Amino acid sequence: MNRVDYLLAAIVLVVVASAYVIFWGGYLRGDYAVIKVAGKEYETVALSQNIELKVEGALGLSILQIDDGRIRFDHSPCQAKQCIHSGWAEKTGEVLACLPNRVTVAIEGMESHFDSINF
Amino acid sequence: MKTLITFFALFFLFSCSQPEPLYKRQLYTFGTLVELTVYGGERQLAEQAFDKVALQLEEMHEQWHPWQSGELAQLNRGIKDGGVEVSASLLAMLKQAGELSASSGGLFNPAIGQLVRLWGFDKEVASEVPPPEAWINTYIENNPRMVDLKYDGNKVSTESRTVAIDLGAFAKGYAVDRVVEELQGMGITNAIVNAGGDLRAFGKHGERPWRVGVRNPRAKGVLASIEINGNESVFTSGDYERFFLYKRKRYHHILDPRTGYPATGVSSVTVIHDNAATADAAATALFVAGPKQWPAVARSMGVSEVMMVDDKGEVYMSPTMEARVKFEGEPPKAIWISPAL
């Protein structure tokens, strides 16, 4: 192996290592939200858009707000409003849920940063 | 040049290897959202296991509700009138709950079912007003405890007028333990059972350990991440889980059996232990114990990995927990490490 080979090998290593970090490591912010109603997939939306989404659940309409790469329950027909109190979700693996209305929102990314969330 | 060719050949070889599949199922059961995750193996086996676990959880929830129509509700109705014969499974559960209650010095106390009911935390929608102070004081004077239960074979009775069993701080953990036994018995080797945020994981996610994010009790998002070693449970009790606001004050569901009121000074407690039922009971007991007393109670309960966030956002940890926790985002403003447990 001559000097050029060493140089090439070094460049390849750096490229591969940084690609690994970019695509697999530290990818905290999610790319899209998977919305389910009563366990069935309802819609998958990208978090890159700023929109309001109406989701018909078991009790009525839940309104989800997507803003600046985050998503939250903005309005809910449930009594306790726990879903609204949970606030924004943006990281892969995070889940928002309105149990009475049977609506869940799971943040997913290129590869989930967390396998499960404890709370 | 040969080295370079070998390097590329190996790189492409590894890039092409397919990861094993991940199977997930969401269930609305046990009064919460249960998420089952299985890594690897045949799809058919995972689906069969999910179906079986769904039935198992439904059955357990029905039997263990304190006031509906299942076995525990029947026990609560007949416990003072000569006692009730219970199944071997409920008996085993009551005995484990009794032992954990004793080792917690009564801070985890499943005998306060009537108090929980008085506050309305046994219902899906909590009350809007705290119960009258006089009621709570009368109740506390009677001091119901798990040692007031009398066992005669399978028959459970009590002479106390105030004992009623609510396994709220324990049943979820106990159920998660049973579900894990079921999954392992069916030949599943890598899985997470997450019941409303409390979980037990076993095996791995392929080459790496399972990664769990612990939610921040006050700010939004994840406070810390923990990697699971083999077969462990991660349980958190928090004041944000079930609460109501009355005259601008927060009344949450973790009641201090000594005062009859929600425990103060703490936002959340996270416990790691191999047994989910122990982790569940300990998270509640340590929450009630508060920032000063928790190390003594943890030691007595045989729990060594604990993280507590107090009401000012300061974090208390055991040394073994500190070694495993990685804070995500902004670190807490103060971290206190306890002596070894």
PDB file of C-alpha atoms in Angstrom, chain B residues 118-119 126-132 244-246 251:
ATOM      1  CA  LEU B 118     -62.876   9.110  48.383  1.00  0.00           C
ATOM      2  CA  TRP B 119     -60.521  11.140  46.170  1.00  0.00           C
ATOM      3  CA  ALA B 126     -61.017  12.255  38.493  1.00  0.00           C
ATOM      4  CA  SER B 127     -63.078  14.463  40.822  1.00  0.00           C
ATOM      5  CA  GLU B 128     -62.927  18.238  40.726  1.00  0.00           C
ATOM      6  CA  VAL B 129     -62.927  18.906  44.479  1.00  0.00           C
ATOM      7  CA  PRO B 130     -60.846  17.363  47.303  1.00  0.00           C
ATOM      8  CA  PRO B 131     -62.859  15.372  49.875  1.00  0.00           C
ATOM      9  CA  PRO B 132     -63.788  17.127  53.183  1.00  0.00           C
ATOM     10  CA  PHE B 244     -57.027  17.717  39.008  1.00  0.00           C
ATOM     11  CA  LEU B 245     -56.688  21.401  39.748  1.00  0.00           C
ATOM     12  CA  TYR B 246     -58.742  22.978  42.517  1.00  0.00           C
ATOM     13  CA  TYR B 251     -54.092  17.335  43.502  1.00  0.00           C
TER      14      TYR B 251
END
